[in-house]
Structures are given as C-alpha cells and as structure tokens.
Coordinates of C-alpha atoms in Angstrom, one line a residue:
X34 CA 33.5 -40.5 32.1
X35 CA 34.1 -41.2 35.7
X36 CA 30.9 -39.3 36.6
X37 CA 28.9 -41.5 34.1
X38 CA 30.5 -44.8 35.6
X39 CA 29.6 -43.5 39.2
X40 CA 25.9 -42.6 38.0
X41 CA 25.4 -46.2 36.7
X42 CA 26.4 -48.0 40.0
X43 CA 23.6 -49.3 41.8
X44 CA 22.8 -49.5 45.5
X45 CA 21.8 -52.9 46.4
X46 CA 19.2 -53.8 49.2
X47 CA 19.7 -57.1 51.2
X48 CA 16.5 -58.0 52.8
X49 CA 16.5 -60.6 55.5
X50 CA 15.2 -62.0 58.8
X51 CA 18.7 -63.0 59.7
X52 CA 21.3 -60.9 61.2
X53 CA 23.9 -58.9 59.1
X54 CA 26.8 -60.9 60.2
X55 CA 25.5 -64.0 58.6
X56 CA 25.9 -62.6 54.9
X57 CA 28.8 -60.0 55.7
X58 CA 30.7 -62.3 53.4
X59 CA 28.3 -61.4 50.5
X60 CA 28.4 -57.8 51.1
X61 CA 32.1 -57.9 50.7
X62 CA 32.1 -60.0 47.6
X63 CA 29.5 -57.6 46.0
X64 CA 31.5 -54.5 46.9
X65 CA 35.0 -55.9 45.9
X66 CA 34.3 -58.2 42.8
X67 CA 31.4 -56.0 41.5
X68 CA 32.3 -52.7 42.3
X69 CA 32.1 -51.4 38.8
X70 CA 28.3 -52.1 39.1
X71 CA 27.7 -51.9 42.8
X72 CA 28.2 -48.4 44.7
X73 CA 26.8 -49.5 48.0
X74 CA 25.1 -52.4 49.9
X75 CA 22.4 -51.8 52.6
X76 CA 20.8 -54.3 55.0
X77 CA 17.0 -54.2 55.2
X78 CA 16.0 -56.2 58.4
X79 CA 12.6 -57.9 58.3
X80 CA 10.6 -58.2 61.5
X81 CA 6.8 -58.8 62.3
X82 CA 6.8 -55.2 63.5
X83 CA 8.6 -52.9 60.8
X84 CA 6.6 -54.2 57.6
X85 CA 5.5 -50.5 56.8
X86 CA 9.1 -49.2 57.3
X87 CA 10.6 -52.0 55.1
X88 CA 8.2 -51.5 52.3
X89 CA 9.1 -47.7 52.2
X90 CA 13.1 -48.5 52.2
X91 CA 12.8 -51.4 49.5
X92 CA 11.5 -49.1 46.9
X93 CA 14.7 -46.7 47.3
X94 CA 16.9 -49.6 45.8
X95 CA 17.5 -50.7 42.3
X96 CA 18.3 -54.2 43.2
X97 CA 16.6 -56.4 45.8
X98 CA 18.2 -59.4 47.3
X99 CA 16.2 -61.7 49.6
X100 CA 18.6 -63.6 51.8
X101 CA 17.9 -66.7 53.9
X102 CA 20.3 -68.8 55.9
X103 CA 19.5 -72.5 56.8
X104 CA 21.2 -71.6 60.1
X105 CA 17.9 -69.4 60.6
X106 CA 15.6 -72.4 60.0
X107 CA 14.6 -74.6 57.1
X108 CA 14.2 -73.8 53.3
X109 CA 10.7 -72.1 53.8
X110 CA 10.9 -69.0 51.6
X111 CA 7.4 -69.2 50.3
X112 CA 4.7 -71.5 49.1
X113 CA 5.3 -73.9 52.0
X114 CA 3.7 -74.3 55.7
X115 CA 5.5 -71.6 57.8
X116 CA 6.9 -69.7 55.2
X117 CA 8.8 -66.7 56.0
X118 CA 8.7 -64.4 53.0
X119 CA 5.7 -64.8 51.2
X120 CA 4.6 -61.4 51.4
X121 CA 7.9 -59.9 51.1
X122 CA 9.1 -61.7 47.9
X123 CA 5.7 -60.7 46.3
X124 CA 6.1 -57.2 47.3
X125 CA 9.6 -56.9 46.1
X126 CA 8.7 -58.3 42.8
X127 CA 5.7 -55.9 42.5
X128 CA 8.0 -53.0 43.6
X129 CA 11.2 -53.6 41.8
X130 CA 10.0 -55.8 39.1
X131 CA 11.0 -59.6 38.9
X132 CA 14.0 -58.9 36.9
X133 CA 15.6 -56.9 39.6
X134 CA 15.2 -59.3 42.4
X135 CA 17.5 -62.1 43.4
X136 CA 17.1 -64.9 46.0
X137 CA 20.0 -66.3 47.9
X138 CA 19.8 -69.4 50.0
X139 CA 23.0 -69.8 52.2
X140 CA 24.7 -72.4 54.4
X141 CA 23.1 -75.5 52.5
X142 CA 24.8 -79.0 52.5
X143 CA 25.6 -78.7 48.9
X144 CA 24.7 -76.3 46.0
X145 CA 23.9 -78.7 43.3
X146 CA 21.6 -78.0 40.1
X147 CA 19.2 -80.8 41.5
X148 CA 18.8 -79.2 44.8
X149 CA 18.0 -76.0 42.9
X150 CA 15.3 -77.5 40.7
X151 CA 13.8 -79.1 43.5
X152 CA 13.4 -75.9 45.6
X153 CA 11.7 -74.2 42.4
X154 CA 9.6 -76.9 41.9
X155 CA 8.3 -77.1 45.5
X156 CA 8.3 -73.2 46.0
X157 CA 7.4 -71.8 42.7
X158 CA 6.8 -68.3 43.7
X159 CA 10.7 -67.9 43.9
X160 CA 10.7 -68.2 40.0
X161 CA 7.7 -66.2 39.6
X162 CA 9.0 -63.4 41.8
X163 CA 12.6 -63.3 40.9
X164 CA 14.9 -63.5 38.2
X165 CA 17.9 -65.6 39.9
X166 CA 18.2 -68.1 42.7
X167 CA 21.6 -68.5 44.2
X168 CA 22.5 -71.6 46.2
X169 CA 25.5 -71.2 48.5
X170 CA 27.0 -74.3 50.1
X171 CA 28.3 -73.7 53.9
X172 CA 31.7 -75.1 53.1
X173 CA 32.9 -72.7 50.5
X174 CA 30.8 -69.5 50.2
X175 CA 33.0 -67.4 48.1
X176 CA 33.6 -70.4 45.4
X177 CA 30.1 -70.8 45.0
X178 CA 29.4 -67.0 44.6
X179 CA 32.3 -66.6 42.1
X180 CA 30.9 -69.6 40.1
X181 CA 27.6 -67.7 39.7
X182 CA 29.1 -64.1 39.2
X183 CA 28.4 -64.0 35.6
X184 CA 24.6 -64.4 36.1
X185 CA 24.7 -62.0 39.0
X186 CA 26.8 -59.5 36.6
X187 CA 23.9 -60.1 33.7
X188 CA 21.3 -59.0 36.3
X189 CA 23.1 -55.9 37.3
X190 CA 23.8 -55.2 33.7
X191 CA 20.2 -55.5 32.7
X192 CA 19.1 -53.2 35.3
X193 CA 22.0 -50.6 34.0
X194 CA 20.5 -50.8 30.5
X195 CA 16.8 -50.5 31.8
X196 CA 17.7 -47.5 33.8
X197 CA 19.5 -45.7 30.9
X198 CA 16.2 -46.2 28.7
X199 CA 14.0 -44.0 31.1
X200 CA 10.5 -44.9 32.4
X201 CA 8.0 -46.8 30.2
X202 CA 4.5 -45.6 30.0
X203 CA 2.3 -47.1 32.7
X204 CA 0.2 -49.0 30.5
X205 CA 3.2 -50.9 28.8
X206 CA 3.1 -53.8 31.0
X207 CA 4.8 -55.8 28.2
X208 CA 8.2 -54.6 28.8
X209 CA 8.7 -57.1 31.7
X210 CA 8.8 -59.7 28.8
X211 CA 11.5 -58.0 27.1
X212 CA 13.9 -57.7 29.8
X213 CA 13.6 -61.5 31.3
X214 CA 16.7 -63.3 31.4
X215 CA 18.1 -65.1 28.2
X216 CA 16.3 -68.1 29.1
X217 CA 13.0 -66.5 29.4
X218 CA 13.6 -64.9 25.9
X219 CA 14.5 -68.1 24.2
X220 CA 11.4 -69.9 25.7
X221 CA 9.2 -66.9 24.7
X222 CA 10.6 -67.1 21.3
X223 CA 10.0 -70.8 21.0
X224 CA 6.5 -70.5 22.0
X225 CA 5.7 -68.0 19.2
X226 CA 7.1 -70.4 16.8
X227 CA 5.1 -73.3 18.0
X228 CA 1.9 -71.3 18.5
X229 CA -1.0 -73.4 17.1
X230 CA -3.1 -70.8 15.9
X231 CA -0.1 -68.9 14.6
X232 CA -1.4 -65.6 15.7
X233 CA 0.8 -62.4 14.8
X234 CA 2.0 -60.5 17.6
X235 CA -0.1 -57.5 16.6
X236 CA -3.2 -59.7 17.5
X237 CA -2.3 -60.7 21.0
X238 CA -4.6 -59.4 23.5
X239 CA -4.4 -56.5 25.9
X240 CA -5.9 -57.9 29.1
X241 CA -7.6 -55.8 31.6
X242 CA -8.2 -57.4 35.3
X243 CA -11.1 -55.3 36.7
X244 CA -11.9 -55.4 40.4
X245 CA -12.7 -53.6 43.7
X246 CA -10.3 -55.6 45.5
X247 CA -6.8 -54.4 46.1
X248 CA -4.2 -55.4 43.2
X249 CA -2.2 -57.4 45.7
X250 CA -5.0 -59.9 45.9
X251 CA -4.9 -60.9 42.3
X252 CA -1.2 -60.2 41.7
X253 CA -0.9 -64.0 41.2
X254 CA -3.2 -63.8 38.3
X255 CA -1.2 -60.9 36.6
X256 CA 2.0 -62.8 37.0
X257 CA 0.5 -65.7 35.4
X258 CA -1.0 -63.9 32.5
X259 CA 2.6 -62.3 32.1
X260 CA 4.3 -65.7 32.2
X261 CA 5.8 -67.4 29.2
X262 CA 2.8 -69.9 29.2
X263 CA 0.4 -66.9 28.1
X264 CA 3.3 -65.0 26.2
X265 CA 1.7 -65.9 22.5
X266 CA -1.8 -64.7 23.5
X267 CA -1.2 -61.9 26.0
X268 CA 0.5 -58.7 24.8
X269 CA 0.0 -56.7 28.1
X270 CA -1.9 -56.9 31.4
X271 CA -3.7 -53.9 32.9
X272 CA -4.6 -54.0 36.6
X273 CA -7.7 -51.7 37.0
X274 CA -9.0 -50.9 40.3
X275 CA -12.7 -50.1 40.1
X276 CA -13.9 -46.9 41.8
X277 CA -16.7 -44.2 41.8
X278 CA -14.8 -42.5 38.9
X279 CA -16.6 -43.7 35.8
X280 CA -14.2 -41.9 33.3
X281 CA -11.1 -43.7 34.8
X282 CA -13.0 -47.1 34.1
X283 CA -14.2 -46.3 30.7
X284 CA -10.6 -45.2 29.7
X285 CA -9.1 -48.5 30.9
X286 CA -12.0 -50.2 29.0
X287 CA -10.8 -48.5 25.8
X288 CA -7.1 -49.6 26.3
X289 CA -8.1 -53.4 26.6
X290 CA -9.4 -56.1 24.2
X291 CA -10.3 -58.7 26.9
X292 CA -11.6 -58.2 30.2
X293 CA -11.3 -60.3 33.4
X294 CA -13.8 -59.3 36.3
X295 CA -12.0 -60.5 39.6
X296 CA -13.5 -60.6 43.1
X297 CA -12.2 -62.2 46.1
X298 CA -14.2 -63.6 48.9
X299 CA -11.9 -61.9 51.3
X300 CA -13.3 -58.6 49.9
X301 CA -16.9 -59.6 51.2
X302 CA -19.8 -61.8 50.0
X303 CA -20.2 -63.3 46.6
X304 CA -22.5 -60.5 45.5
X305 CA -21.2 -60.0 41.7
X306 CA -24.5 -59.0 39.9
X307 CA -28.2 -59.3 40.1
X308 CA -28.5 -59.7 44.0
X309 CA -29.0 -57.2 46.8
X310 CA -25.8 -54.8 47.4
X311 CA -24.1 -56.4 44.3
X312 CA -20.7 -55.0 43.4
X313 CA -20.2 -55.1 39.7
X314 CA -23.8 -54.7 38.1
X315 CA -22.8 -51.7 35.9
X316 CA -19.3 -52.7 35.4
X317 CA -20.0 -56.2 34.2
X318 CA -23.0 -55.1 31.8
X319 CA -20.4 -52.5 30.4
X320 CA -17.6 -55.0 29.8
X321 CA -20.3 -57.3 28.1
X322 CA -21.2 -54.1 25.9
X323 CA -17.7 -53.2 25.0
X324 CA -16.1 -56.5 24.2
X325 CA -19.0 -59.1 23.8
X326 CA -19.7 -62.1 25.8
X327 CA -16.7 -64.0 24.4
X328 CA -14.0 -61.6 25.7
X329 CA -15.4 -61.4 29.3
X330 CA -14.8 -63.9 31.9
X331 CA -15.5 -63.5 35.8
X332 CA -12.8 -65.0 38.3
X333 CA -13.9 -65.4 42.1
X334 CA -11.0 -66.2 44.2
X335 CA -10.2 -67.3 47.8
X336 CA -13.1 -69.6 48.1
X337 CA -13.3 -72.3 50.7
X338 CA -14.9 -74.8 47.9
X339 CA -14.4 -74.2 44.3
X340 CA -16.3 -77.4 43.2
X341 CA -18.7 -77.7 40.1
X342 CA -21.4 -77.8 42.8
X343 CA -20.5 -74.3 44.2
X344 CA -20.3 -73.0 40.5
X345 CA -23.7 -74.4 39.6
X346 CA -25.2 -72.6 42.7
X347 CA -23.5 -69.2 41.8
X348 CA -24.7 -69.2 38.3
X349 CA -28.2 -70.2 39.4
X350 CA -28.4 -67.2 42.0
X351 CA -26.7 -64.8 39.7
X352 CA -27.8 -65.7 36.2
X353 CA -26.5 -62.6 34.7
X354 CA -23.0 -63.9 35.2
X355 CA -23.6 -66.5 32.5
X356 CA -25.4 -64.1 30.3
X357 CA -22.7 -61.4 30.3
X358 CA -19.6 -63.6 30.5
X359 CA -18.2 -66.4 28.5
X360 CA -16.9 -68.3 31.6
X361 CA -16.8 -68.4 35.5
X362 CA -13.6 -69.5 37.1
X363 CA -13.5 -70.5 40.8
X364 CA -10.3 -70.7 42.9
X365 CA -9.9 -72.0 46.3
X366 CA -7.5 -70.9 49.1
X367 CA -6.1 -74.6 48.8
X368 CA -5.6 -74.3 45.3
X369 CA -3.8 -71.0 45.6
X370 CA -1.6 -72.5 48.0
X371 CA -0.4 -75.1 45.3
X372 CA -0.9 -72.9 42.5
X373 CA 2.1 -74.2 40.5
X374 CA 1.3 -77.9 41.3
X375 CA -2.6 -78.1 41.3
X376 CA -4.1 -80.0 38.4
X377 CA -7.3 -78.3 38.8
X378 CA -5.5 -74.8 38.7
X379 CA -3.6 -76.1 35.5
X380 CA -7.1 -77.2 33.9
X381 CA -8.6 -73.8 34.7
X382 CA -5.7 -71.8 33.3
X383 CA -5.8 -73.9 30.1
X384 CA -9.6 -73.1 29.8
X385 CA -8.6 -69.4 30.0
X386 CA -6.1 -70.1 27.3
X387 CA -8.8 -71.7 25.2
X388 CA -11.1 -68.5 25.7
X389 CA -8.2 -66.2 24.6
X390 CA -7.2 -68.2 21.6
X391 CA -10.8 -68.3 20.7
X392 CA -11.4 -64.8 20.9
X393 CA -8.2 -63.6 19.3
X394 CA -10.4 -64.1 16.0
X395 CA -12.2 -61.1 16.9
X396 CA -9.7 -58.5 17.1
X397 CA -9.1 -58.1 13.4
X398 CA -11.6 -55.6 12.9
X399 CA -9.6 -53.1 15.1
X400 CA -7.2 -52.4 12.2
X401 CA -10.1 -51.1 9.6
X402 CA -10.0 -47.3 9.1
X403 CA -13.7 -47.2 10.4
X404 CA -14.8 -47.3 13.9
X405 CA -14.4 -50.9 15.1
X406 CA -17.2 -52.9 16.6
X407 CA -15.4 -52.6 20.2
X408 CA -15.2 -48.9 19.9
X409 CA -18.7 -48.5 18.7
X410 CA -19.8 -50.7 21.7
X411 CA -17.8 -48.5 24.1
X412 CA -19.6 -45.8 22.6
X413 CA -22.9 -47.6 23.2
X414 CA -21.8 -48.6 26.6
X415 CA -21.1 -45.0 27.4
X416 CA -24.4 -43.8 26.4
X417 CA -26.0 -46.6 28.3
X418 CA -24.0 -45.5 31.4
X419 CA -25.1 -42.0 30.7
X420 CA -28.8 -43.0 30.7
X421 CA -28.2 -45.0 33.9
X422 CA -26.5 -41.8 35.4
X423 CA -29.5 -39.8 34.3
X424 CA -31.9 -42.2 35.7
X425 CA -29.8 -42.3 39.0
X426 CA -29.5 -38.6 39.2
X427 CA -33.3 -38.4 38.9
X428 CA -33.8 -40.8 41.7
X429 CA -31.1 -39.1 43.7
X430 CA -33.1 -35.6 43.1
X431 CA -36.3 -37.3 44.5
X432 CA -34.3 -38.8 47.3
X433 CA -32.9 -35.2 48.1
X434 CA -36.7 -34.0 48.2
X435 CA -37.4 -36.8 50.4
X436 CA -34.2 -36.1 52.4
X437 CA -35.5 -32.3 52.7
X438 CA -39.1 -33.3 54.0
X439 CA -37.2 -35.9 56.3
X440 CA -34.8 -33.0 57.3
X441 CA -37.5 -30.7 58.3
X442 CA -39.3 -33.3 60.5
X443 CA -35.8 -34.3 61.9
X444 CA -35.1 -30.4 62.6
X445 CA -38.5 -30.5 64.7
X446 CA -37.4 -33.5 66.3
X447 CA -33.9 -32.2 67.1
X448 CA -35.5 -29.1 68.6
X449 CA -37.6 -31.8 70.9
X450 CA -34.5 -33.7 71.5
X451 CA -32.9 -30.2 72.6
X452 CA -35.6 -29.5 75.0
X453 CA -35.4 -33.4 76.2
X454 CA -31.9 -32.9 76.5
X455 CA -31.9 -29.8 78.5
X456 CA -34.2 -31.5 80.9
X457 CA -31.9 -34.6 80.9
X458 CA -29.2 -32.3 81.6
X459 CA -30.9 -30.6 84.7
X460 CA -31.8 -34.2 85.6
X461 CA -28.3 -35.2 85.1
X462 CA -27.3 -32.0 87.6
X463 CA -29.7 -33.2 90.0
X464 CA -28.2 -36.8 90.0
X465 CA -24.9 -35.4 90.3
X466 CA -25.8 -33.5 93.5
X467 CA -27.6 -36.3 94.9
X468 CA -24.7 -38.7 93.9
X469 CA -22.4 -36.1 95.7
X470 CA -24.8 -36.2 98.8
X471 CA -24.7 -40.2 98.4
X472 CA -21.0 -40.1 98.1
X473 CA -20.5 -38.1 101.3
X474 CA -23.2 -40.7 102.9
X475 CA -21.2 -43.3 101.8
X476 CA -17.9 -41.7 103.5
X477 CA -19.7 -41.5 106.5
X478 CA -20.9 -45.1 106.3
X479 CA -17.3 -46.0 105.7
X480 CA -16.2 -44.1 108.9
X481 CA -19.0 -45.6 110.8
X482 CA -18.3 -49.1 109.4
X483 CA -14.7 -48.3 110.4
X484 CA -15.6 -47.7 114.0
X485 CA -17.9 -50.5 114.1
X486 CA -15.2 -52.7 112.8
X487 CA -12.8 -51.4 115.6
X488 CA -15.7 -52.0 117.9
X489 CA -16.3 -55.6 116.9
X490 CA -12.2 -56.1 116.9
X491 CA -12.6 -54.8 120.7
X492 CA -15.6 -57.2 121.1
X493 CA -13.5 -60.0 119.8
X494 CA -10.7 -59.3 122.1
X495 CA -13.1 -59.0 125.2
X496 CA -14.8 -62.3 124.1
X497 CA -11.3 -63.8 123.7
X498 CA -10.4 -62.7 127.4
X499 CA -14.1 -63.9 128.6
X500 CA -13.5 -67.0 126.8
X501 CA -10.1 -67.4 128.5
X502 CA -11.7 -66.5 131.8
X503 CA -14.4 -69.0 131.2
X504 CA -12.0 -71.5 130.7
X505 CA -10.1 -70.8 133.9
X506 CA -13.7 -70.9 135.8
X507 CA -14.4 -74.3 133.9
X508 CA -10.9 -75.4 135.5
X509 CA -11.4 -74.1 138.9
X510 CA -15.0 -75.3 138.9
X511 CA -13.6 -78.8 137.8
X512 CA -11.2 -78.3 140.8
X513 CA -14.0 -77.5 143.2
X514 CA -16.0 -80.4 142.0
X515 CA -13.2 -82.7 142.8
X516 CA -12.7 -80.9 146.0
X517 CA -16.4 -81.5 146.8
X518 CA -16.2 -85.1 145.9
X519 CA -13.3 -85.4 148.1
X520 CA -15.4 -83.8 151.0
X521 CA -18.2 -85.8 150.3
X522 CA -15.9 -88.9 150.6
X523 CA -14.2 -87.5 153.7
X524 CA -17.9 -86.6 155.2
X525 CA -19.0 -90.2 154.5
X526 CA -15.8 -91.4 156.2
X527 CA -16.7 -89.2 159.2
X528 CA -20.3 -90.2 159.2
X529 CA -19.2 -93.7 159.5
X530 CA -16.9 -92.6 162.2
X531 CA -19.6 -91.0 164.1
X532 CA -21.9 -93.9 163.6
X533 CA -19.0 -95.9 165.1
X534 CA -18.6 -93.4 167.9
X535 CA -22.3 -93.5 168.5
X536 CA -22.2 -97.3 168.9
X537 CA -18.9 -96.8 171.1
X538 CA -20.8 -94.2 173.0
X539 CA -23.8 -96.3 173.3
X540 CA -21.8 -99.3 174.6
X541 CA -19.7 -96.8 177.0
X542 CA -23.0 -95.5 178.2
X543 CA -24.3 -99.2 178.7
X544 CA -21.1 -99.6 180.5
X545 CA -21.5 -96.6 182.6
X546 CA -24.9 -97.8 183.5
X547 CA -23.5 -101.1 184.6
X548 CA -20.8 -99.4 186.5
X549 CA -23.4 -97.0 188.0
X550 CA -25.0 -100.3 189.1
X551 CA -21.9 -101.8 190.2
X552 CA -21.0 -98.6 192.0
X553 CA -24.6 -98.2 193.6
X554 CA -23.8 -101.8 194.7
X555 CA -20.5 -101.1 195.7
X556 CA -22.0 -97.9 197.6
X557 CA -24.4 -100.1 199.2
X558 CA -21.7 -102.5 200.2
X559 CA -19.5 -99.5 201.4
X560 CA -22.4 -98.2 203.5
X561 CA -22.7 -101.6 204.9
X562 CA -19.1 -101.5 205.6
X563 CA -19.3 -98.2 207.0
X564 CA -21.8 -99.6 209.4
X565 CA -19.6 -102.5 210.1
X566 CA -16.5 -100.5 210.6
X567 CA -17.3 -98.8 214.1
X568 CA -17.6 -102.5 215.2
X569 CA -14.4 -103.5 213.3
X570 CA -12.7 -100.6 214.8
X571 CA -13.6 -101.6 218.2
X572 CA -12.5 -105.1 217.5
X573 CA -9.4 -103.8 215.9
X574 CA -8.9 -101.6 219.0
X575 CA -9.6 -104.7 221.3
X576 CA -7.2 -106.6 219.2
X577 CA -4.4 -103.9 219.3
X578 CA -4.8 -103.6 223.1
X579 CA -4.5 -107.3 223.2
X580 CA -1.4 -107.2 220.9
X581 CA -0.2 -104.6 223.1
X582 CA -0.7 -106.4 226.1
X583 CA 0.9 -109.3 224.7
X584 CA 3.9 -107.3 223.6
X585 CA 4.1 -106.0 227.2
X586 CA 4.1 -109.3 228.4

C-alpha cells in the first residue's frame, strides 16, 4: 500500500525567471500540506540562454507551475508588450497538457476575484494554456495558498487519475476535453444541449490541420479548435506535418473528416498553389478529392495585412485556392497579438464554425456498410497521386538521362579543370616563391627604412643643432651690427673731431705763419739791436766809467 501511494506522488517543476528564495514559501507549502500528492518540488530557472536545457527538464515532470512575482516586474506573463513567458507557457501547455499546468502570480496588492478576471481578460493565453491561475497577495501568502488548496488538490488528483489510466493513442486528442476542470466540463455539457443544429456527438468532425510549417506556428489554431467554443463541432484535432512521405499524408487524411491547409508567411512566400515553387499543389488537390470543397479551407497566418483587398489579390493570383477549398481565412500578426479580443478574429472564427456546421451534414454516409464517398474519394485521390508519381518518375528518368549526358560533359570539364588546376597550382607555387622573395625584399626595405629613419633622426638632431648655431650667429651678427653702428657713430664723431683739429691746425698754422712773420720781424729788430749793441756797450762802458769815476769822487 505504501509503495502504491509513493508511486502516485508527483514531482512538481516550478519554472520562473525569479530566484528560488522568492517562492521558497510555496515549495514548503506544497511539500508539507500536499505531501500525499507531491513527493518533490524542483526549481527550473528560465533565462534567455538556457531555453533548450529548460525544455528538456520540463518534460520530466508531471505538474508544471509557472511562477511570477510582482517584485520581478509588472504582470506581463503573456499576450502583452514585453511579456516574459509567451513561449514558455505555450511550451508547457503543449508538453504537459493544459490540465497539468498552473500559473502563480505572487506579491500582488490584493488577490480578489475581480483582479483575476481582469488578468484572464487581458492575458487570455493564461487560460488557454493552463487549468488554474493562483493569485497570492504580498501580505498573507500562506492564507491565500490554503484558501485555494482544494483547487490545487483537484489538479494533482486529476493528474493522478490520468496517469493511472495509461497513455492514450496519439490520435485521440479529444481526451483533453474529458480531463478539463469541472467548469469546463459543465460548459461543454451546456454547449451540447444548446447546439442549434442538435448534432449528435458521433457526427462531430475529426479536423486535420495540414502544413509544412512547424506545429508551434499553428498551436493557437489547434487550441481554439479544441476549446469549448468548438466543442459541439469538433471531436478531435490532428496536427499533420506535410513531408515527402506520401503514405503518412494519406494515412492522416483517412483519419480526418475535415481539412484545414495552414501556411505561415514566416515560412516563406505566399506560394500555396498554381504559382512557381508552390508548396501545396498536390496536397490541396488531394484534400479536395478526399473531402470535397465544402470540407476544406485554407488558412494563411502571420501576414502584415489581412484586409479584404489582400485576400482578393491572393485569390486572383492563385485561383485554385477558391476552386479546391470552401474558404480562405487570413490572420495578421496584429490580430494574433489580440487573438481573444479582436473583433475580426472573432468573425473569422465564427465563419469557420459556420463552415463546420454546414459540412457536418455530409458525414452521415460514413456510417453505411458500403464504401463511403469519402473513402472512395481517398482511393481516387491515391490513384491520382500514383498517376502523378508515375509522371514524375518518367520525368525524373528523363532528367537522369539528361544528367548522365551532362555528367559526361562535366567529367571532361572536370579533367580540363584538373589540368587548369594543376597549372594554377604551379602558378601558385611560383607566386609563393615570388612572394617569399618579395617578403625578403620587404624585410630588407624595412631594415633600410629603419636605417634611413635613424639617419633622418640624426639629420633632424644635426639640423636642430645648426638651427641653434644659426640663432647664435644671428644674435652675434646682431651684436656686431650694433657694434658697427656704434663704431660708425664713433668714427663720425672722430671725423668731426679731425675736422675740428684740421680747422684748429689751420688756425695754428696761420698763427705760426704770423709768429714766423713776427719772429722774422723780431729777428730783424734783433739784428738791428745787435748792430746797435756795440755802440750801446760802448756807451754803457762809458757810462759805467763815468759812474765809477763819480763814485770815486
């Protein structure tokens, strides 16, 4: 008994961009108050770098909880600008099933019902991709958690019940409608009672969504078809990826009663049918042959513009779409961003409902013992495809012959190319040698340039010294010029002095001449005196003798 109880306990994975310490309280509550249902709780951090690792880890758990705290930012889980968990929540729903996913919003100001309804209205993917939204106020987390523990227990018990039933066949996508919450079940039952056409469950469609795009591209469409809104019309939905495996495609066709051919512009051009490089020529014709026009529609997604004019242009350029399908529905990127609030999306989904309701009348023949028209059409389609394959094989055989002839020519061309390559190889070797020589020459030039650079530096130094010497010479010349000017002034002064001396000398010469004349005159007088002197001497002697005689007397 203990072993059985242990095997029924689940490991819960909490995915979040918030650190673990922000929701440790919730881990403690799960392991303590729900220990009979939960064996262990693991933290799966979400970052921008660990997407692949996170996806591998998510698959290992029975229950997925997407946690977000208001401390880590505003309430931007999905469907809003800057949303944090668009891809993660969608992947968890796809990987674990919507019924096994719970979203927890923590640290709110209040956890009222009105706030919960507002969040689900503005971010509808939370409801589309999870079965429970838990709001936790920042004041009393434990009380808010315990107030909703019954809903959490129901989710865990539902997983327990599903796991004990084993795995369903891959094609039984309708199981998700049987395992919704009690509210979903009641709504589904109500929709069955209120169905206008009063269509029995046995006549609901098995819808196949056929595409070359990845399933994640049209996950939203599958979710819508599996929702309560289509519950009275759709029994199950098959997502069929178109490849080169024709038998797989035909097998999928046989499992469906209604076909949607889906294409996303993100996968390439709008080349559906009847244009160069069209992607769905054979497939759309086969769906038409298998189900008839009234049970085939074409959906083109991720357009920039989904207006009526764009639709008319597509149908004008690719007329076979209108020939082989009942309707062409266009969805733009803007519409998808507001998929649960857009009026245009609502009207297009209503159009899809009308087509499904109308086409339900054509399913009655499938219950007859003989081969149904759909089965007969499938056989016819298979035969048509075989004829196409034969033609294609014949064309390919001719292409192979042409390829062989072309290959022979190419072989000769290859031989010529080899010779040319050999010559080019030799040329390359010569170029390598020349390059080696040029490299050596470049090295020599570098050395020479280095020497010249050094020489230039020496010349610069020498020029600098000479420039300094020139400056010194200029200063000396300036001094000498000044000295010359001074000498000139001095010479001028001396010249003037000489002139003065000359004048003075001239005056003195004149004076000398005058003196000479005067001296000559005096000499003349002296001579005359000399001539008179003896007479005077005699007179003096005579006088002296007279004086002496007088003195004697």
